[in-house]
Each structure stands twice: as structure tokens, then as C-alpha cells.
Amino acid sequence: MWKIKVAAKIRVHVWKLSKGFLPTLYNLKNKGLVRNACCPVCKEDEETVAHLFRDCKFTRKILQDLRIEDSASDRKQEWQNWLVDFFYENESKKCKTLMISFWAIWFNRNRIYHEGQTPNEQEVISFINAYLSENDFIEGVFMTRTMPKNIKWEPPDRNIIKINFDASFQQSLNISKAGIIARNKNGLIMAACIYPFLNISTPELPKAWACLHAVTFGEELGFKEICVEGDALTIIKGVTATGEDRSCISNVIKAVQNKCANFTKITFRFVPRSANTTAHTLAKEGRSYEWPKYWIKEAPNSVEDIVNKERIGFEKE
């Protein structure tokens, strides 16, 4: 639990509820501070920690919508054992979702109990999804800033083709341009392309579509072993996660994952901007192109200059 990358206040909150230290009405009743311990959310049972964060029908609906598995047999477990088993058996992304959900459920419960708010499942689910997206964004910024500044593009191993992707976004026009470049173990350009996407409604979509097109590009060129690289941490984490994605780019993430079966080997790797300059430059060049543009064993001069410098760099090492 303590290793999950969420705000410290959320980790402390989950620790408190795991120990039963929260001031639920059941705990307050045992201390003689209240007479009625009925759950203020569902009004069907006493508000114990286990009830509020696992058994309450309001909570169950939220966790089910977030694809956090639950069953009646699981709910028969003692609370602490259930919680320990969950963190032991599930991947970090699902554990992070549960921790943020617990925090949001407690905040929502306090609004209902102290302010007389009406329970609203969709409002809580939307808050959790938004917080998850913000958490991933901040994590990506932190990871990029803490990475060494001198990380450069590295050639792939053996017969693997490395495909780098990036995207530019013209928000006023709702247009994005994907820049994609494929190189071999010698750093030589195999192919490159600029591809436009129209009607882009959110800033999260451009790099997601660019990632999908990078995989499609590799498939159409007949590559069987590829490594897909980009500087979009949220996208890379999304396509490599085993759980179902619930973000606003979930359809694109799923499309990328579905295409993975078409390759003998495919990996995804997050790199900082300094190791993704060719794709970034291509994406910027894309603003000059209205239609898709493809190159075989070459690229625009600005991109070829970067490729040549990078080849000289790793050949010296």
C-alpha cells in the first residue's frame, strides 16, 4: 500500500481505514458519542468501516463501474483480510484506483452526513476518473523531470524495428498531426510518416491516436518485431496495463492493445523528449502538411539531420 504512487493524504487515509481508526458512526456509537449508527449513504446497515468501503450498495456500484471485481463471497471475509488480499492479488493500477475510490467515498459520505447532500454515484465516479488522470499526468511530469537530461535515442536489438511517435495539436482547429519514424538496429530510417487527425476534442487524444497509428504503420509495413517509443507516459502505461482502461482515451487504448496480436513481438517504452526528438520534429513539420505524407528510407531534411547526429553519437560509444 505504501508503495502505491498516490498523494500522502490518501495513503494515510487508507491506513486509517485499514486499522478501523476512522470516525464512522459505528465507532462513534461505541464511544457513546452518537445513538444512531445507521449508514447515512444507503441507510440499510450500521456504518462500520467494512460496510462503508466494501459492503454498502452505493460503494459496490462505484467499484463495479470502475471494474474493481467484487463478489458476495469476498464480502464475507474479515475486513482487514479482504483488504490485504486485494493489495496482494492485484496490480498497482487497480490498487491505486481502489485507494483513490476510498478517499472519494469518504469525502462523499461526509458531504451527505454533514451537509445533507444527495448520494450521486456518477458524480463520485467522474471525480475518481478525473483524479486518476491528473495523478498520471503529474507522475509523468515528475518522471520526465527526474530523468537524466542527456538520455538519447538508442538503437533496438537484433531485428527489432523501433518506432517513435509524437503528435502536435492545433487546439483552435481541433486538428492534430502525428509524427512517426521507424528505424533499425543501425539507426537507419526504414520509414516515416506524418498523419493528420481531425475533430480532436481533448488534448489527451493526439498522442493516443499517434500511438495507434505507429502500431498500424508497423503492421502495414510488415514488421513482425517492434518497439514503440513515445514521451507520453499516460499512453504507454495505458497500453501496457492489464486491467480495463476507463479514461477518456479508453477506445484508442483498446484498439492499440487489440493490434498487438498481429506481431511476433511488440513492446512499449516511455522515453523523455530528448530521446524522441525525431518524432517530435516530424509532428511539428506536420503542420505544413494538409494530407498524410509517407517516406521510405528517408525523411524531411530536419529529421534526417537529427538521425545522422544520433547515429554518429551511438557509433562513437
Short mmCIF file of C-alpha atoms in Angstrom, two decimals:
data_model
loop_
_atom_site.label_atom_id
_atom_site.label_comp_id
_atom_site.label_asym_id
_atom_site.label_seq_id
_atom_site.Cartn_x
_atom_site.Cartn_y
_atom_site.Cartn_z
CA MET A 1 0.00 0.00 0.00
CA TRP A 2 2.73 2.47 0.94
CA LYS A 3 4.45 1.92 -2.42
CA ILE A 4 1.43 2.96 -4.49
CA LYS A 5 2.04 6.34 -6.12
CA VAL A 6 -0.76 8.48 -4.73
CA ALA A 7 -0.83 11.57 -2.52
CA ALA A 8 0.38 11.03 1.05
CA LYS A 9 -3.01 12.08 2.43
CA ILE A 10 -4.65 9.21 0.51
CA ARG A 11 -2.13 6.66 1.79
CA VAL A 12 -2.71 7.86 5.37
CA HIS A 13 -6.48 7.71 4.84
CA VAL A 14 -6.30 4.10 3.62
CA TRP A 15 -4.03 3.17 6.52
CA LYS A 16 -6.57 4.62 8.97
CA LEU A 17 -9.49 2.73 7.44
CA SER A 18 -7.43 -0.49 7.31
CA LYS A 19 -6.97 -0.18 11.09
CA GLY A 20 -10.57 0.89 11.69
CA PHE A 21 -9.50 4.30 13.01
CA LEU A 22 -11.95 6.43 11.01
CA PRO A 23 -14.80 8.14 12.91
CA THR A 24 -17.57 6.06 11.35
CA LEU A 25 -20.93 6.18 13.12
CA TYR A 26 -20.39 2.63 14.40
CA ASN A 27 -17.12 3.69 16.07
CA LEU A 28 -18.70 6.86 17.45
CA LYS A 29 -21.64 4.85 18.84
CA ASN A 30 -19.23 2.52 20.64
CA LYS A 31 -17.68 5.58 22.29
CA GLY A 32 -21.09 6.88 23.34
CA LEU A 33 -20.90 9.92 21.06
CA VAL A 34 -23.93 9.09 18.86
CA ARG A 35 -27.00 6.89 19.28
CA ASN A 36 -27.78 6.03 15.67
CA ALA A 37 -25.05 4.23 13.68
CA CYS A 38 -27.11 3.68 10.51
CA CYS A 39 -25.15 4.30 7.30
CA PRO A 40 -26.05 7.83 6.08
CA VAL A 41 -25.45 6.79 2.46
CA CYS A 42 -27.61 3.68 1.98
CA LYS A 43 -29.48 3.71 5.33
CA GLU A 44 -29.57 -0.11 5.31
CA ASP A 45 -26.95 -1.19 7.87
CA GLU A 46 -24.65 0.12 10.58
CA GLU A 47 -21.81 2.25 9.29
CA THR A 48 -18.76 0.13 10.04
CA VAL A 49 -15.57 0.63 8.03
CA ALA A 50 -16.21 -2.66 6.19
CA HIS A 51 -19.76 -1.61 5.37
CA LEU A 52 -18.95 1.88 4.09
CA PHE A 53 -15.93 0.95 1.97
CA ARG A 54 -16.96 -2.50 0.74
CA ASP A 55 -20.49 -3.67 1.52
CA CYS A 56 -22.62 -0.54 1.05
CA LYS A 57 -24.62 -0.82 -2.18
CA PHE A 58 -23.52 2.71 -3.14
CA THR A 59 -19.86 1.69 -2.81
CA ARG A 60 -20.40 -1.61 -4.64
CA LYS A 61 -21.93 0.22 -7.60
CA ILE A 62 -18.96 2.60 -7.78
CA LEU A 63 -16.37 -0.19 -7.57
CA GLN A 64 -18.20 -2.26 -10.17
CA ASP A 65 -18.34 0.69 -12.59
CA LEU A 66 -14.60 1.15 -12.08
CA ARG A 67 -14.09 -2.55 -12.94
CA ILE A 68 -12.87 -3.46 -9.47
CA GLU A 69 -14.08 -7.04 -9.10
CA ASP A 70 -16.29 -7.90 -6.18
CA SER A 71 -18.42 -10.87 -5.13
CA ALA A 72 -20.71 -11.80 -2.28
CA SER A 73 -18.23 -14.45 -1.10
CA ASP A 74 -15.45 -11.83 -0.93
CA ARG A 75 -17.62 -9.66 1.30
CA LYS A 76 -17.85 -12.47 3.87
CA GLN A 77 -14.15 -12.08 4.60
CA GLU A 78 -12.97 -10.21 7.66
CA TRP A 79 -12.29 -6.61 6.60
CA GLN A 80 -8.53 -6.48 7.12
CA ASN A 81 -8.01 -9.87 5.45
CA TRP A 82 -10.07 -8.75 2.48
CA LEU A 83 -8.00 -5.58 2.13
CA VAL A 84 -4.66 -7.39 2.44
CA ASP A 85 -5.73 -9.97 -0.15
CA PHE A 86 -6.80 -7.24 -2.57
CA PHE A 87 -3.45 -5.44 -2.45
CA TYR A 88 -1.57 -8.72 -2.67
CA GLU A 89 -3.50 -10.10 -5.66
CA ASN A 90 -3.98 -7.01 -7.85
CA GLU A 91 -1.70 -4.85 -9.97
CA SER A 92 -0.67 -1.37 -8.83
CA LYS A 93 -3.07 0.45 -11.17
CA LYS A 94 -6.10 -1.30 -9.69
CA CYS A 95 -4.78 -0.75 -6.15
CA LYS A 96 -4.32 2.94 -6.92
CA THR A 97 -7.91 3.13 -8.21
CA LEU A 98 -9.20 1.48 -5.03
CA MET A 99 -7.23 3.84 -2.77
CA ILE A 100 -8.47 6.94 -4.59
CA SER A 101 -12.01 5.50 -4.53
CA PHE A 102 -11.83 5.02 -0.74
CA TRP A 103 -10.76 8.64 -0.35
CA ALA A 104 -13.55 9.89 -2.65
CA ILE A 105 -16.17 7.70 -0.93
CA TRP A 106 -15.25 9.13 2.49
CA PHE A 107 -15.36 12.69 1.16
CA ASN A 108 -18.77 12.00 -0.42
CA ARG A 109 -20.01 10.37 2.81
CA ASN A 110 -19.07 13.48 4.80
CA ARG A 111 -20.97 15.73 2.38
CA ILE A 112 -24.04 13.51 2.76
CA TYR A 113 -23.83 13.30 6.56
CA HIS A 114 -22.77 16.86 7.40
CA GLU A 115 -24.25 18.88 4.51
CA GLY A 116 -27.33 16.85 3.58
CA GLN A 117 -26.17 16.19 0.02
CA THR A 118 -27.96 13.55 -2.06
CA PRO A 119 -25.88 10.45 -2.96
CA ASN A 120 -24.74 10.69 -6.59
CA GLU A 121 -22.83 7.67 -7.88
CA GLN A 122 -21.93 9.17 -11.26
CA GLU A 123 -20.52 12.31 -9.68
CA VAL A 124 -18.19 10.24 -7.48
CA ILE A 125 -17.12 8.03 -10.42
CA SER A 126 -16.37 11.09 -12.57
CA PHE A 127 -14.32 12.60 -9.75
CA ILE A 128 -12.31 9.39 -9.32
CA ASN A 129 -11.58 9.11 -13.06
CA ALA A 130 -10.55 12.77 -13.24
CA TYR A 131 -8.28 12.38 -10.22
CA LEU A 132 -6.70 9.26 -11.73
CA SER A 133 -5.95 11.15 -14.96
CA GLU A 134 -4.46 14.08 -13.04
CA ASN A 135 -2.40 11.71 -10.90
CA ASP A 136 -0.97 10.01 -14.01
CA PHE A 137 -0.18 13.38 -15.59
CA ILE A 138 1.69 14.61 -12.51
CA GLU A 139 3.55 11.30 -12.28
CA GLY A 140 4.60 11.70 -15.91
CA VAL A 141 5.85 15.25 -15.35
CA PHE A 142 7.80 14.15 -12.28
CA MET A 143 9.32 11.18 -14.08
CA THR A 144 10.37 13.34 -17.03
CA ARG A 145 11.97 15.97 -14.78
CA THR A 146 13.83 13.44 -12.67
CA MET A 147 15.21 11.52 -15.65
CA PRO A 148 18.77 12.35 -16.69
CA LYS A 149 18.74 15.22 -19.18
CA ASN A 150 21.22 13.56 -21.55
CA ILE A 151 19.16 10.48 -22.44
CA LYS A 152 19.33 9.99 -26.20
CA TRP A 153 17.69 7.68 -28.70
CA GLU A 154 19.13 4.16 -28.59
CA PRO A 155 19.06 1.63 -31.44
CA PRO A 156 16.96 -1.53 -30.97
CA ASP A 157 18.37 -5.02 -30.55
CA ARG A 158 18.73 -7.59 -33.35
CA ASN A 159 15.96 -7.46 -35.96
CA ILE A 160 13.59 -5.35 -33.89
CA ILE A 161 12.36 -2.16 -35.53
CA LYS A 162 11.98 0.81 -33.21
CA ILE A 163 9.05 3.11 -33.99
CA ASN A 164 8.92 6.51 -32.28
CA PHE A 165 5.74 8.57 -32.20
CA ASP A 166 4.67 12.06 -31.16
CA ALA A 167 1.89 14.49 -32.01
CA SER A 168 1.31 18.21 -32.37
CA PHE A 169 -2.09 19.68 -31.53
CA GLN A 170 -3.70 22.76 -33.05
CA GLN A 171 -6.45 23.23 -30.48
CA SER A 172 -8.11 26.17 -32.24
CA LEU A 173 -8.68 23.94 -35.30
CA ASN A 174 -9.23 20.66 -33.41
CA ILE A 175 -6.53 19.10 -35.58
CA SER A 176 -3.52 17.01 -34.58
CA LYS A 177 -0.60 15.77 -36.67
CA ALA A 178 1.16 12.54 -35.77
CA GLY A 179 4.87 12.21 -36.45
CA ILE A 180 6.10 8.61 -36.74
CA ILE A 181 9.52 7.24 -37.66
CA ALA A 182 10.79 3.65 -37.85
CA ARG A 183 14.50 2.81 -37.54
CA ASN A 184 16.56 -0.37 -37.42
CA LYS A 185 19.44 -1.55 -35.23
CA ASN A 186 21.88 0.59 -37.22
CA GLY A 187 19.81 3.72 -36.68
CA LEU A 188 18.85 3.84 -40.36
CA ILE A 189 15.43 5.14 -41.35
CA MET A 190 13.12 2.39 -42.56
CA ALA A 191 10.08 4.61 -42.99
CA ALA A 192 8.47 7.78 -41.68
CA CYS A 193 5.11 9.44 -41.90
CA ILE A 194 3.04 12.46 -40.96
CA TYR A 195 -0.62 11.70 -40.39
CA PRO A 196 -3.42 14.20 -39.63
CA PHE A 197 -6.34 13.57 -37.30
CA LEU A 198 -9.44 15.75 -37.45
CA ASN A 199 -12.12 16.63 -34.88
CA ILE A 200 -9.80 16.14 -31.91
CA SER A 201 -11.88 17.22 -28.91
CA THR A 202 -9.46 16.81 -26.00
CA PRO A 203 -5.69 17.32 -25.58
CA GLU A 204 -5.29 13.70 -24.39
CA LEU A 205 -6.28 12.27 -27.77
CA PRO A 206 -3.47 13.39 -30.16
CA LYS A 207 -0.70 11.23 -28.71
CA ALA A 208 -3.09 8.33 -28.18
CA TRP A 209 -4.02 8.37 -31.87
CA ALA A 210 -0.35 8.78 -32.77
CA CYS A 211 0.50 5.65 -30.78
CA LEU A 212 -2.27 3.71 -32.53
CA HIS A 213 -1.06 4.86 -35.94
CA ALA A 214 2.53 3.95 -35.04
CA VAL A 215 1.41 0.37 -34.39
CA THR A 216 -0.74 0.37 -37.55
CA PHE A 217 2.20 1.79 -39.53
CA GLY A 218 4.45 -1.03 -38.35
CA GLU A 219 1.79 -3.60 -39.18
CA GLU A 220 1.24 -2.23 -42.71
CA LEU A 221 4.99 -2.25 -43.37
CA GLY A 222 5.14 -5.92 -42.45
CA PHE A 223 7.35 -5.58 -39.37
CA LYS A 224 6.99 -8.54 -37.02
CA GLU A 225 9.08 -7.37 -34.06
CA ILE A 226 8.74 -3.75 -32.99
CA CYS A 227 9.44 -1.48 -30.04
CA VAL A 228 7.11 1.51 -29.84
CA GLU A 229 8.52 4.54 -28.03
CA GLY A 230 6.96 7.84 -27.03
CA ASP A 231 7.20 10.57 -24.41
CA ALA A 232 3.55 10.21 -23.35
CA LEU A 233 3.63 8.30 -20.06
CA THR A 234 -0.16 8.03 -19.71
CA ILE A 235 -0.42 6.39 -23.14
CA ILE A 236 2.43 3.95 -22.55
CA LYS A 237 1.04 2.99 -19.13
CA GLY A 238 -2.43 2.60 -20.61
CA VAL A 239 -1.47 0.21 -23.41
CA THR A 240 0.73 -1.92 -21.13
CA ALA A 241 -1.78 -2.21 -18.27
CA THR A 242 -3.64 -5.49 -17.88
CA GLY A 243 -6.79 -4.00 -16.35
CA GLU A 244 -9.52 -2.30 -18.36
CA ASP A 245 -8.85 1.36 -19.11
CA ARG A 246 -11.62 3.75 -18.00
CA SER A 247 -10.12 7.03 -19.20
CA CYS A 248 -11.38 9.30 -21.97
CA ILE A 249 -8.94 7.59 -24.38
CA SER A 250 -10.01 4.05 -23.49
CA ASN A 251 -11.29 3.25 -27.01
CA VAL A 252 -7.94 4.16 -28.56
CA ILE A 253 -6.01 2.27 -25.88
CA LYS A 254 -8.12 -0.83 -26.54
CA ALA A 255 -7.54 -0.52 -30.30
CA VAL A 256 -3.77 -0.45 -29.72
CA GLN A 257 -3.96 -3.50 -27.45
CA ASN A 258 -6.05 -5.41 -30.00
CA LYS A 259 -3.39 -4.90 -32.67
CA CYS A 260 -0.62 -6.37 -30.52
CA ALA A 261 -1.62 -9.90 -31.53
CA ASN A 262 -0.53 -9.12 -35.11
CA PHE A 263 3.15 -9.05 -34.12
CA THR A 264 5.59 -11.76 -33.10
CA LYS A 265 6.96 -9.34 -30.51
CA ILE A 266 5.84 -5.87 -29.52
CA THR A 267 6.94 -3.72 -26.59
CA PHE A 268 6.08 -0.19 -25.50
CA ARG A 269 8.58 2.11 -23.82
CA PHE A 270 8.33 5.56 -22.26
CA VAL A 271 11.25 7.88 -23.04
CA PRO A 272 11.85 11.58 -22.30
CA ARG A 273 11.57 14.17 -25.07
CA SER A 274 15.37 14.13 -25.56
CA ALA A 275 15.12 10.53 -26.83
CA ASN A 276 12.10 11.27 -29.02
CA THR A 277 13.29 14.33 -30.96
CA THR A 278 12.86 12.82 -34.44
CA ALA A 279 9.17 12.04 -33.90
CA HIS A 280 8.68 15.41 -32.20
CA THR A 281 10.26 17.22 -35.16
CA LEU A 282 8.11 15.24 -37.60
CA ALA A 283 4.97 16.17 -35.66
CA LYS A 284 5.92 19.86 -35.83
CA GLU A 285 6.68 19.52 -39.56
CA GLY A 286 3.21 18.05 -39.91
CA ARG A 287 1.64 21.47 -39.51
CA SER A 288 2.82 22.23 -43.05
CA TYR A 289 1.01 19.20 -44.50
CA GLU A 290 -2.73 19.02 -45.02
CA TRP A 291 -2.77 15.37 -46.10
CA PRO A 292 -0.91 12.24 -44.96
CA LYS A 293 2.71 12.08 -46.10
CA TYR A 294 4.91 8.97 -46.22
CA TRP A 295 8.63 8.40 -46.74
CA ILE A 296 10.50 5.12 -47.31
CA LYS A 297 14.14 5.02 -46.14
CA GLU A 298 14.17 8.81 -45.90
CA ALA A 299 12.52 11.70 -44.06
CA PRO A 300 12.37 15.52 -44.19
CA ASN A 301 15.80 17.17 -44.04
CA SER A 302 15.25 18.47 -40.50
CA VAL A 303 14.59 14.92 -39.31
CA GLU A 304 17.44 13.34 -41.27
CA ASP A 305 19.86 15.82 -39.67
CA ILE A 306 18.81 14.60 -36.21
CA VAL A 307 19.04 10.96 -37.29
CA ASN A 308 22.58 11.44 -38.61
CA LYS A 309 23.72 13.18 -35.41
CA GLU A 310 22.21 10.41 -33.27
CA ARG A 311 23.89 7.72 -35.40
CA ILE A 312 27.27 9.42 -35.01
CA GLY A 313 26.66 9.63 -31.26
CA PHE A 314 25.91 5.96 -30.63
CA GLU A 315 28.57 4.75 -33.13
CA LYS A 316 31.22 6.55 -31.06
CA GLU A 317 30.10 4.85 -27.85
#
